[in-house]
Coordinates of C-alpha atoms in Angstrom, one line a residue:
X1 CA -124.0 158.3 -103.9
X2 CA -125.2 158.1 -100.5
X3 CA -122.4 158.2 -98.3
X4 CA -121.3 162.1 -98.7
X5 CA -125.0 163.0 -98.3
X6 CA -125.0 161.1 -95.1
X7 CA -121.6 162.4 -93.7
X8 CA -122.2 166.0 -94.2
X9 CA -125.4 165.5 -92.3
X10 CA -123.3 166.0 -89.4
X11 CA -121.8 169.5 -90.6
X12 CA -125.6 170.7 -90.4
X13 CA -126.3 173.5 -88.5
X14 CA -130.3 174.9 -87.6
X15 CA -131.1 177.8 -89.1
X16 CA -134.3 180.7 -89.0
X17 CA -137.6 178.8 -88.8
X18 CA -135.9 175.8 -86.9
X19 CA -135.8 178.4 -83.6
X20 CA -139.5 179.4 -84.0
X21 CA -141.0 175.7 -84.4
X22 CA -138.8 173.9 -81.5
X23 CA -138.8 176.7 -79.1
X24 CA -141.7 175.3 -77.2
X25 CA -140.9 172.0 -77.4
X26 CA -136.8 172.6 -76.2
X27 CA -138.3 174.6 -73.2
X28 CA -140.6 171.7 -72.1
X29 CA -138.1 169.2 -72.4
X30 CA -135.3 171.2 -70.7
X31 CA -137.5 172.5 -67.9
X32 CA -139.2 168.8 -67.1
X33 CA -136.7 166.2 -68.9
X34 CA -140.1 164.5 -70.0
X35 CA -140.6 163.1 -73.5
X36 CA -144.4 163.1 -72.8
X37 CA -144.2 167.2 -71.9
X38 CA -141.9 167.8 -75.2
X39 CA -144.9 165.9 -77.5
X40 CA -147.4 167.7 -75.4
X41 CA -145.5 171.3 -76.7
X42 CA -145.8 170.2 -80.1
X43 CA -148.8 169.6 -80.2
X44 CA -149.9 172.4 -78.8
X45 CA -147.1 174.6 -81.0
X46 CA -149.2 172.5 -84.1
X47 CA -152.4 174.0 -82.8
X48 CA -151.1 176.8 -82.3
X49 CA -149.8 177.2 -86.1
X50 CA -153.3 175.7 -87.3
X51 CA -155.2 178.7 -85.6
X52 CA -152.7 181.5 -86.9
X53 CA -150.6 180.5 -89.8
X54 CA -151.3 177.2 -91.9
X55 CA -153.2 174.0 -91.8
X56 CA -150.8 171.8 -92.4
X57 CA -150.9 169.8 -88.7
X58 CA -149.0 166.9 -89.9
X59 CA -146.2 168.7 -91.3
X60 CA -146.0 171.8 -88.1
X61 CA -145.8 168.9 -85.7
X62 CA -143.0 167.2 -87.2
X63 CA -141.2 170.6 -87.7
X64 CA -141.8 171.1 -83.9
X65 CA -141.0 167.7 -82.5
X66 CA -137.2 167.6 -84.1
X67 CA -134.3 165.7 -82.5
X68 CA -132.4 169.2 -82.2
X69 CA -135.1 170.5 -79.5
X70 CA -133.5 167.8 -77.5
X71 CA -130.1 168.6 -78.3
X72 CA -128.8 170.5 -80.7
X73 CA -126.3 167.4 -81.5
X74 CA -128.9 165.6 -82.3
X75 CA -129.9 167.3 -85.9
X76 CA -128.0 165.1 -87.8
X77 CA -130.7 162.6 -87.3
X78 CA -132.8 164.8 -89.2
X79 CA -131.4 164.4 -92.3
X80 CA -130.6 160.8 -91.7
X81 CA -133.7 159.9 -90.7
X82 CA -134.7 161.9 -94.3
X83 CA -132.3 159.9 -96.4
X84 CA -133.1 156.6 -94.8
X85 CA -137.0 157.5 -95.5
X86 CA -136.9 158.1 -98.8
X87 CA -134.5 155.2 -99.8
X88 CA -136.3 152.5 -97.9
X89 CA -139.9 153.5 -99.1
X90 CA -138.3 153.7 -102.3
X91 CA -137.4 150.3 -102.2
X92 CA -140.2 148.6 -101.1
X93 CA -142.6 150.6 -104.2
X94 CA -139.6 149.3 -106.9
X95 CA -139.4 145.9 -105.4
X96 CA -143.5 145.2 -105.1
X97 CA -143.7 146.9 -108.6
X98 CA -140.8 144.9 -110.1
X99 CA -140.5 141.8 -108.4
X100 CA -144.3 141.3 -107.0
X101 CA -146.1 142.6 -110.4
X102 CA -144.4 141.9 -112.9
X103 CA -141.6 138.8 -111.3
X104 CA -138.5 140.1 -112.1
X105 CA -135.0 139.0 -110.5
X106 CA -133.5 141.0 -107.8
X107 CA -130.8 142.2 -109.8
X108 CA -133.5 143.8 -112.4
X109 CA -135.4 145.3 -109.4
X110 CA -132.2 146.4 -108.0
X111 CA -131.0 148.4 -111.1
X112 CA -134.4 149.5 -111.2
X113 CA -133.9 150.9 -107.2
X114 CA -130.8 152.6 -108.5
X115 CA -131.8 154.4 -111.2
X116 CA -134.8 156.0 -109.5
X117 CA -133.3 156.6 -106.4
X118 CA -130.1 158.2 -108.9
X119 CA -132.5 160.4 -110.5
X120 CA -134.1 161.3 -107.0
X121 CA -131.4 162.5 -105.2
X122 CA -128.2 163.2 -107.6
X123 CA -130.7 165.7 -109.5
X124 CA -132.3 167.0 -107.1
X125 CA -133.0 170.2 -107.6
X126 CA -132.0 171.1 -104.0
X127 CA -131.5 169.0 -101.5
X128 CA -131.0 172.2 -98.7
X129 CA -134.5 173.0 -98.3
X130 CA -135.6 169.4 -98.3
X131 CA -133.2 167.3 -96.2
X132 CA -131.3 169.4 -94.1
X133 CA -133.7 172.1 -93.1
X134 CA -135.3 170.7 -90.6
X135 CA -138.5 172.9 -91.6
X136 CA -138.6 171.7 -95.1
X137 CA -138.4 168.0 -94.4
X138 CA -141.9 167.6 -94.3
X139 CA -141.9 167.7 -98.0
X140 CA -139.8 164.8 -98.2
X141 CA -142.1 163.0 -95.7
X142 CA -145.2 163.6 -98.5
X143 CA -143.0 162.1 -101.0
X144 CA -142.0 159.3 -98.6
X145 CA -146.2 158.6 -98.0
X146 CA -146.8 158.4 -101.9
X147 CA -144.4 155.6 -102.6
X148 CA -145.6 153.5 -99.4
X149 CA -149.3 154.5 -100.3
X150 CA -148.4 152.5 -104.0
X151 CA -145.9 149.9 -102.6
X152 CA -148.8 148.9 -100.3
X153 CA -152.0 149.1 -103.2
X154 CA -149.9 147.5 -105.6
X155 CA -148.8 144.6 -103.1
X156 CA -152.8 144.1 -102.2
X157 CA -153.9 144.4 -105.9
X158 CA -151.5 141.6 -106.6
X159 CA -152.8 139.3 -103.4
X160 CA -156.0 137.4 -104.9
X161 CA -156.6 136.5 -100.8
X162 CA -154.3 139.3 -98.9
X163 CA -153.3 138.4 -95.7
X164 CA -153.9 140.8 -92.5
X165 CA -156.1 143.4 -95.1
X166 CA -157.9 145.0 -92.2
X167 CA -154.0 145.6 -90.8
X168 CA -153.0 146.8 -93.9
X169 CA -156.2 149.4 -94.5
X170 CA -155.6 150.5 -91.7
X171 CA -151.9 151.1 -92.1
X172 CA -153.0 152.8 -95.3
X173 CA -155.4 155.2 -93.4
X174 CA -152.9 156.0 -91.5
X175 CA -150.5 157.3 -94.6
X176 CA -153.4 159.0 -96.2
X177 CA -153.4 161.4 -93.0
X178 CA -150.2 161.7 -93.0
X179 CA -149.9 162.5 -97.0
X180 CA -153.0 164.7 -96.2
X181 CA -151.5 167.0 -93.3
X182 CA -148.5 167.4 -94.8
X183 CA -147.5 170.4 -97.0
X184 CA -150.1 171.5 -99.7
X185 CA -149.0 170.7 -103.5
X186 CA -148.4 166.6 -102.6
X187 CA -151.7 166.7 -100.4
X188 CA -153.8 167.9 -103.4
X189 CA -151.5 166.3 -105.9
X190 CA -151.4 162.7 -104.0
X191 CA -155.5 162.7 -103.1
X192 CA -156.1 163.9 -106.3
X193 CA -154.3 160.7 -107.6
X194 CA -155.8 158.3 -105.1
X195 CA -159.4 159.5 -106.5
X196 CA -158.5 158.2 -109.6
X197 CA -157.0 154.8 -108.3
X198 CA -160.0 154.5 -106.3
X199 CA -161.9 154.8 -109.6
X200 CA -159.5 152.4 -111.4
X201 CA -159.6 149.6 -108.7
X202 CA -163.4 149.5 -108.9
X203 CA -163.8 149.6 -112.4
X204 CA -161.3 146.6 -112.6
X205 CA -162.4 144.7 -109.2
X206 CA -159.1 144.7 -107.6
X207 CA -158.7 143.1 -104.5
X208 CA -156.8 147.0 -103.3
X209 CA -160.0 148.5 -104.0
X210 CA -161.5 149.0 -100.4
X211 CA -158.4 149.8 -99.0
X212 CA -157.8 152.7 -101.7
X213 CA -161.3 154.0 -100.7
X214 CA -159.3 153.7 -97.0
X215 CA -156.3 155.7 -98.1
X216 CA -158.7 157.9 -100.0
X217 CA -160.9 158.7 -96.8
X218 CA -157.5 159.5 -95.0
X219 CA -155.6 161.9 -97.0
X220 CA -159.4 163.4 -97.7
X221 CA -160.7 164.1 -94.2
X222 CA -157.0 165.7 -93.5
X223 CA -156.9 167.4 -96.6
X224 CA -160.2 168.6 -95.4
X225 CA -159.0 169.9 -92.2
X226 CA -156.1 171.3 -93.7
X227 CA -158.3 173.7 -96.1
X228 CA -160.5 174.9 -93.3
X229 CA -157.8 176.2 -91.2
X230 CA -158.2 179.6 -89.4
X231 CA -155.1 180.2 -89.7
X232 CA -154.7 180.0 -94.0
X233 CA -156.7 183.1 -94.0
X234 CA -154.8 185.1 -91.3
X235 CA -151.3 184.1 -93.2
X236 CA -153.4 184.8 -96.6
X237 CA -154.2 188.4 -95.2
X238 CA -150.0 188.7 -94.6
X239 CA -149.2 187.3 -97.7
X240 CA -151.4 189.3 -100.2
X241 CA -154.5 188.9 -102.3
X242 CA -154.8 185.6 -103.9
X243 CA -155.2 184.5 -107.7
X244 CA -158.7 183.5 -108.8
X245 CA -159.1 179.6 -109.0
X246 CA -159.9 179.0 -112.1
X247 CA -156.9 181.3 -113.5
X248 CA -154.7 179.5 -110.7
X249 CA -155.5 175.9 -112.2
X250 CA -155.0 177.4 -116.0
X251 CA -151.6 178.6 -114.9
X252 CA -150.8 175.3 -113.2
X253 CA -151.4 173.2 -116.2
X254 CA -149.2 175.7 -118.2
X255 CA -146.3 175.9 -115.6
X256 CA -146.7 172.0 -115.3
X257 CA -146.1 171.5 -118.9
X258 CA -143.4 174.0 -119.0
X259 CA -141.6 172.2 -116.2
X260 CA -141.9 168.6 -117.4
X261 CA -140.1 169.8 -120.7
X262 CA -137.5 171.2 -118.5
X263 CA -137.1 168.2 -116.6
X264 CA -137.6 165.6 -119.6
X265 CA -133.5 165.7 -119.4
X266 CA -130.3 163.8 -121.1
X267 CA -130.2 162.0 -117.7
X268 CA -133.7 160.8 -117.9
X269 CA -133.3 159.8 -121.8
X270 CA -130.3 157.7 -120.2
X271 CA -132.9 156.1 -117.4
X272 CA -135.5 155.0 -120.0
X273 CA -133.1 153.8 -122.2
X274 CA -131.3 151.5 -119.5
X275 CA -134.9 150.3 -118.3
X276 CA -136.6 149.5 -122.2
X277 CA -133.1 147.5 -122.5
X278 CA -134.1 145.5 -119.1
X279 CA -137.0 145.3 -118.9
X280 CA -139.2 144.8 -122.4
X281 CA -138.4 140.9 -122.5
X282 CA -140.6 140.7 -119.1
X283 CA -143.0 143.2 -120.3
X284 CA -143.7 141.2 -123.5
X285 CA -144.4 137.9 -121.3
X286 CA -146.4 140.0 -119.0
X287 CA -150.0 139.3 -118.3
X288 CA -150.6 142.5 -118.5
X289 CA -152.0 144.4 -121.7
X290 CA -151.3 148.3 -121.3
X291 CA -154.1 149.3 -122.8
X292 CA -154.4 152.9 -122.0
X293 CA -151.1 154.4 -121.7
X294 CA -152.4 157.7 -123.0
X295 CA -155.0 157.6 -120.4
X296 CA -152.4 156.8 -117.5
X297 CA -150.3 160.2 -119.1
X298 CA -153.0 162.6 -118.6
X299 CA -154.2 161.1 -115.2
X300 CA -150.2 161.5 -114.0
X301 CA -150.0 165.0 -116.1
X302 CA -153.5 166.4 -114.2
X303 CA -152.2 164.6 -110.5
X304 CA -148.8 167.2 -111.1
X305 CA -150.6 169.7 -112.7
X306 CA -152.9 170.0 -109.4
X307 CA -149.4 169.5 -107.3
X308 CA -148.8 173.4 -109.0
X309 CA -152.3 174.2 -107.6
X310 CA -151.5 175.8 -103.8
X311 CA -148.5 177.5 -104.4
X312 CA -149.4 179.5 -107.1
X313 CA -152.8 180.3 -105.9
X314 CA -151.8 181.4 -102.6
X315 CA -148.3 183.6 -103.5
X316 CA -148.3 183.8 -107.8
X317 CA -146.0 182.0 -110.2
X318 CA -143.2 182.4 -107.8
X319 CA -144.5 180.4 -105.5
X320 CA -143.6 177.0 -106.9
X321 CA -140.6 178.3 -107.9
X322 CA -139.4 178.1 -104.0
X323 CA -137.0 175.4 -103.5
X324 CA -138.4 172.9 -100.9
X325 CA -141.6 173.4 -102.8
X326 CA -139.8 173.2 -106.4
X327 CA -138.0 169.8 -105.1
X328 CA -141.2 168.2 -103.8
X329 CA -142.5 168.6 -107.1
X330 CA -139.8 167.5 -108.8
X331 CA -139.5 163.9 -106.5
X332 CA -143.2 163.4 -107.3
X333 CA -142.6 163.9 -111.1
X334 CA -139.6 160.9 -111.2
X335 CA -142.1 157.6 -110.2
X336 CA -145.1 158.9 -112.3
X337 CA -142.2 159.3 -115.4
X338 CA -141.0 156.3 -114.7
X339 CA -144.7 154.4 -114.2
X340 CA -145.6 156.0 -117.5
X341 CA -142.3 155.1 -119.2
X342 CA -142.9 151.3 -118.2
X343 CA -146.3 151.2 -119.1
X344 CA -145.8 153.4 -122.7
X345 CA -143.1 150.5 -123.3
X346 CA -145.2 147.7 -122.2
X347 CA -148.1 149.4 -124.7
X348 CA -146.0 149.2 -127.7
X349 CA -144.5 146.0 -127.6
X350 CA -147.7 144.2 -126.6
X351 CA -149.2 146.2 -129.8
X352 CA -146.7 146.0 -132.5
X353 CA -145.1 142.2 -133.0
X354 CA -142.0 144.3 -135.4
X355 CA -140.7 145.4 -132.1
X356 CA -139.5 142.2 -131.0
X357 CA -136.2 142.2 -132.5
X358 CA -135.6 145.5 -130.5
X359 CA -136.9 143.0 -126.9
X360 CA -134.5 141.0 -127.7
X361 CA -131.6 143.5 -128.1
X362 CA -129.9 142.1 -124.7
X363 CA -129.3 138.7 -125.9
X364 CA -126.4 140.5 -128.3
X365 CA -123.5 141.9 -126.8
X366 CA -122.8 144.6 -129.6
X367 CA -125.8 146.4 -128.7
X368 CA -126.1 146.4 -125.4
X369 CA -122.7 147.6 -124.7
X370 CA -123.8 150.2 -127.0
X371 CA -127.1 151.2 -125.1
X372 CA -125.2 151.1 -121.6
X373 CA -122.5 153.2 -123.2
X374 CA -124.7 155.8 -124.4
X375 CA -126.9 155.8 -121.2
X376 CA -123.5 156.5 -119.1
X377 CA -122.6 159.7 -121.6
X378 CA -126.1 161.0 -121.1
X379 CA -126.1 160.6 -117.4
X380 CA -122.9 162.5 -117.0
X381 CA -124.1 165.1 -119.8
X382 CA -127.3 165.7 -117.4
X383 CA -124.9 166.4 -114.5
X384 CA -123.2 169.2 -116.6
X385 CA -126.6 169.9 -118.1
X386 CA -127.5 171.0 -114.1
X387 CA -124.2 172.2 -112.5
X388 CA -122.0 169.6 -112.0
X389 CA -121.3 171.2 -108.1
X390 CA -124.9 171.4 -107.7
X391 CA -125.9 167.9 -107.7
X392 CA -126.3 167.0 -103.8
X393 CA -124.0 164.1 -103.8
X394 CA -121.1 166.0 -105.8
X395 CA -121.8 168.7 -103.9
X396 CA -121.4 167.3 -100.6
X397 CA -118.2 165.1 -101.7
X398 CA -116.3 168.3 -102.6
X399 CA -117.6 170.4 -99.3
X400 CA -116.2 167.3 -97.5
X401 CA -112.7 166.9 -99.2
X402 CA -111.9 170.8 -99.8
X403 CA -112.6 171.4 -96.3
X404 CA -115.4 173.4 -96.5
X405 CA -117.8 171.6 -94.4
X406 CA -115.6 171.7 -91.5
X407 CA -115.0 175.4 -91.7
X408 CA -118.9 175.7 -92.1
X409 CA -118.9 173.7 -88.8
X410 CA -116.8 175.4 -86.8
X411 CA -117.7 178.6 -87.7
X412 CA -121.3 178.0 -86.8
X413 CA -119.9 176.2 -83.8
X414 CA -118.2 179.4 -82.4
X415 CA -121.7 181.5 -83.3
X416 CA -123.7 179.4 -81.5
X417 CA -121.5 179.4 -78.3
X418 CA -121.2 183.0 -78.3
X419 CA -125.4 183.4 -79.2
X420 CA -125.5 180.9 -76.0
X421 CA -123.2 183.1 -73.5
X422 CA -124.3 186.5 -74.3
X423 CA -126.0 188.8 -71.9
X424 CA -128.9 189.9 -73.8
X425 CA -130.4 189.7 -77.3
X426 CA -128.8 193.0 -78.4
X427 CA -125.4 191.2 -77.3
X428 CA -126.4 188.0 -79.2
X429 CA -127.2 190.2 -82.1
X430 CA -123.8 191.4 -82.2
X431 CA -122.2 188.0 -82.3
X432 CA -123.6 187.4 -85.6
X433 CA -121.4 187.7 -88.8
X434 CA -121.3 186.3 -92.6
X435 CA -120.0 183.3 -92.9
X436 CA -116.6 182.7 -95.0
X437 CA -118.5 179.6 -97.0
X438 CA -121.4 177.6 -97.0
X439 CA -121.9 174.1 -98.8
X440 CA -123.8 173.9 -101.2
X441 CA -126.3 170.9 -99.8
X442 CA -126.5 173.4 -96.6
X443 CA -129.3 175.8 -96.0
X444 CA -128.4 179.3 -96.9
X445 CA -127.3 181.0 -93.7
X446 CA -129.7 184.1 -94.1
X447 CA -129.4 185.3 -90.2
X448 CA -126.3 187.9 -90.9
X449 CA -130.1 189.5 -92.8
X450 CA -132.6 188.6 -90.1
X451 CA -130.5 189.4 -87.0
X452 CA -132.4 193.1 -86.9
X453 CA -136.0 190.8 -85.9
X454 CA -136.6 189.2 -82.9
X455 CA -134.4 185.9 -84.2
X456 CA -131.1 186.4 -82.5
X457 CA -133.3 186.3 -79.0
X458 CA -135.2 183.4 -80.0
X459 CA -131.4 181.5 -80.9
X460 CA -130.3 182.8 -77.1
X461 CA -132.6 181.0 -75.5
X462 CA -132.8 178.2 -77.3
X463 CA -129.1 177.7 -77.1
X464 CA -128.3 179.0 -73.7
X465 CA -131.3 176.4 -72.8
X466 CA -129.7 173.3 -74.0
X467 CA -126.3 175.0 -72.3
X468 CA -127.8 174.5 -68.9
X469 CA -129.3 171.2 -69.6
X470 CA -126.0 169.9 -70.6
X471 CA -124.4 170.9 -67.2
X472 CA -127.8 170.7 -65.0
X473 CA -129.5 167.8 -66.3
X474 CA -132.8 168.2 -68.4
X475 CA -135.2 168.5 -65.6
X476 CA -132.6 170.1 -63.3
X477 CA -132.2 173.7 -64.4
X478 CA -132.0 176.2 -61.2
X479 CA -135.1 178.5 -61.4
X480 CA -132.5 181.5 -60.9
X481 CA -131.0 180.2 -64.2
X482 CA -134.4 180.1 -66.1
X483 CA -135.2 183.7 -65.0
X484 CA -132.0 184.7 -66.4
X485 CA -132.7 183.1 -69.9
X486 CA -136.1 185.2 -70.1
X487 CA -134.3 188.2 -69.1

């Protein structure tokens, strides 16, 4: 599953908003060769963005500081760095969930690993916008934040005594900024949810409960700072008027509900099945009594609902709808699913005994097979359900073996090259054509429809930069040469 996303990685290619967010930080590095004057760049670019366009520090510094504004080789990291992210935080929220809470095996935590991290990437709704634009990843990164915020609360809450807590807080503190700075609908959607674990940990005495008020007070204060941005108002005043509050929240809750149905697929009927059929034995020994699962739906529905919240209030309906924003939403709805799937389960069978001949189900052969069988048909039903070509690791796979990715790569190649060596920007304009084909798991190349803006200059220098440094040295570039770029 993994393997074609990661090989195509290095197919990618940067496209539009890449140029604008590295260009300060490529000219620092270039010009001095210091990794000190390239972080300096970004953070200024960051403060820059915060007084002019958007608030969201955390996720304009990452989108200036990327490996390709030290090379332009160097953006397959990018969406390696991505992938490895998301599967390793991943893992540790399934393995201090399953093995930590409730003392499963490896194996169970394992299959539990690879169903989420199946639903999370080979149903992605896009995986262009969120892995291998180097703009978008930032949405990942919020996604990434939540499931280390809960691996880490969930390992505390379990530790009657935890070891290195003040370490830990502050570690938390830390992902709460981050979570907080990053792209709107998590922020809200993620504090909003901390609030209420905050609420839960107190009312309960849980040994996490000062460190949630810790990740609380992190992704707040950002969250904070985010909101009173100058620069939300100047982009508001390009964008348009916004929608009232109160209608924006009302049509939240209504898009929320209309996208959970949507989402609520054959391939997630197939998940919940496979996980009842592991895991209700250990949820009927379980200390724990699952008292409120209805209460635990409605928390998880409102923490979405409020995800919905930004987009929609700032640029209308469609504004969800946009894919990096769309997909974000879409990786936050798969843990709170499965949480509420686990504890709905764990609810019934602790409540009604006549269950128990269905817990015991996986001591019998006949059955099982059955259950597995029927999980496999509606796994691969969901991948037709969605596209079959569509789904990032299939996609990828067939770009790979047809071909297509290395003609994406070379024509891109030969662009850039000729972007690099032209004369002028009107020249560089010139160079740029429509592609013959463009993967599917690639961002859309849009530029043969933005080459008429101030782009194609922007891609000259940036290009004809790292040109020099590769035959100068970063740090070495003849001042006659840097005149010559800015010509």
């Amino acid at each position: 599953m993994l393997l074609p996303l990661i090989l195509i990685a290095f197919d990618a290619h940067p496209v539009h908003d890449d140029f604008v967010h590295t260009q300060s930080v490529t000219q620092a590095w270039t010009q001095t060769g210091s990794v000190w004057a390239a972080i300096r760049a970004a953070w200024e670019h960051t403060q820059y963005m915060y007084r002019t366009w958007q608030g969201t520090y955390v996720a304009m510094f990452f989108s200036a500081l990327q490996p390709m504004a030290f090379s332009p080789r160097l953006l397959f990291l990018t969406p390696l760095l991505t992938l490895i992210g998301l599967c390793l935080s991943a893992a540790y929220f399934s393995r201090n969930l399953l093995r930590v809470t409730l003392r499963t095996d490896t194996s169970t935590c394992a299959v539990f690993f690879t169903v989420l991290m199946t639903l999370l990437l080979q149903f992605l709704p896009s995986a262009r916008e969120v892995i291998y634009w180097p703009s978008g990843t930032p949405y990942t990164l919020s996604v990434i934040m939540i499931f280390v915020i809960l691996g880490l609360l969930i390992k505390l809450h379990m530790q009657q005594q935890p070891h290195h807590f003040f370490l830990q807080a502050g570690l938390l503190f830390l992902c709460g900024v981050v979570l907080g700075g990053c792209p709107y609908p998590l922020a809200l959607g993620g504090t909003l949810g901390l609030l209420f674990v905050v609420a839960w940990t107190f009312q309960t005495r849980s040994p996490a409960r000062w460190a949630s008020v810790s990740t609380l007070a992190g992704s707040g204060l950002a969250l904070m700072l985010v909101v009173i941005a100058p620069g939300n108002h100047l982009r508001q005043e390009v964008i348009g008027q916004p929608m009232s509050a109160a209608k924006a929240v009302l049509q939240s809750i209504a898009e929320c509900a209309e996208m959970t149905g949507k989402w609520f697929s054959p391939q997630l009927v197939a998940s919940a099945l496979l996980l009842v059929l592991l895991l209700a034995p250990i949820l009927r020994s379980s200390p724990f009594r699952f008292r409120h699962p209805f209460l635990l739906m409605t928390l998880s529905f409102g923490c979405l609902a409020a995800s919905f919240v930004p987009p929609i209030y700032a640029t209308g309906v469609e504004g969800y709808r946009v894919e990096r924003v769309l997909c974000s939403l879409y990786m936050f709805y798969v843990p709170l699913m499965l949480l509420n799937l686990l504890y709905f389960t764990g609810y019934l069978i602790k409540r009604f005994e006549n269950l128990g001949s269905l817990v015991d189900i996986h001591e019998q052969k006949g059955p099982t097979i059955a259950v597995m069988a029927l999980s496999i048909v509606l796994m691969v039903w969901g991948l037709f359900a969605n596209a079959i070509m569509a789904s990032p690791s299939i996609g990828a796979a067939k770009s790979l073996l047809t071909g297509e990715a290395a003609t994406y790569h070379q024509e891109m190649s030969l662009r850039e090259k000729q972007i690099a060596t032209s004369e002028s920007a009107e020249e560089a304009r010139s160079a740029i054509h429509p592609l013959m084909s463009v993967p599917v798991v690639l961002p859309v190349d849009m530029l043969p429809y933005q080459k008429d803006g101030g782009l194609p200059g922007l891609m000259r220098s940036y290009f004809r930069m790292h040109m020099l440094a590769d035959e100068y040295g970063a740090g070495s570039i003849p001042q006659a040469e840097w005149d010559a770029i800015n010509q």
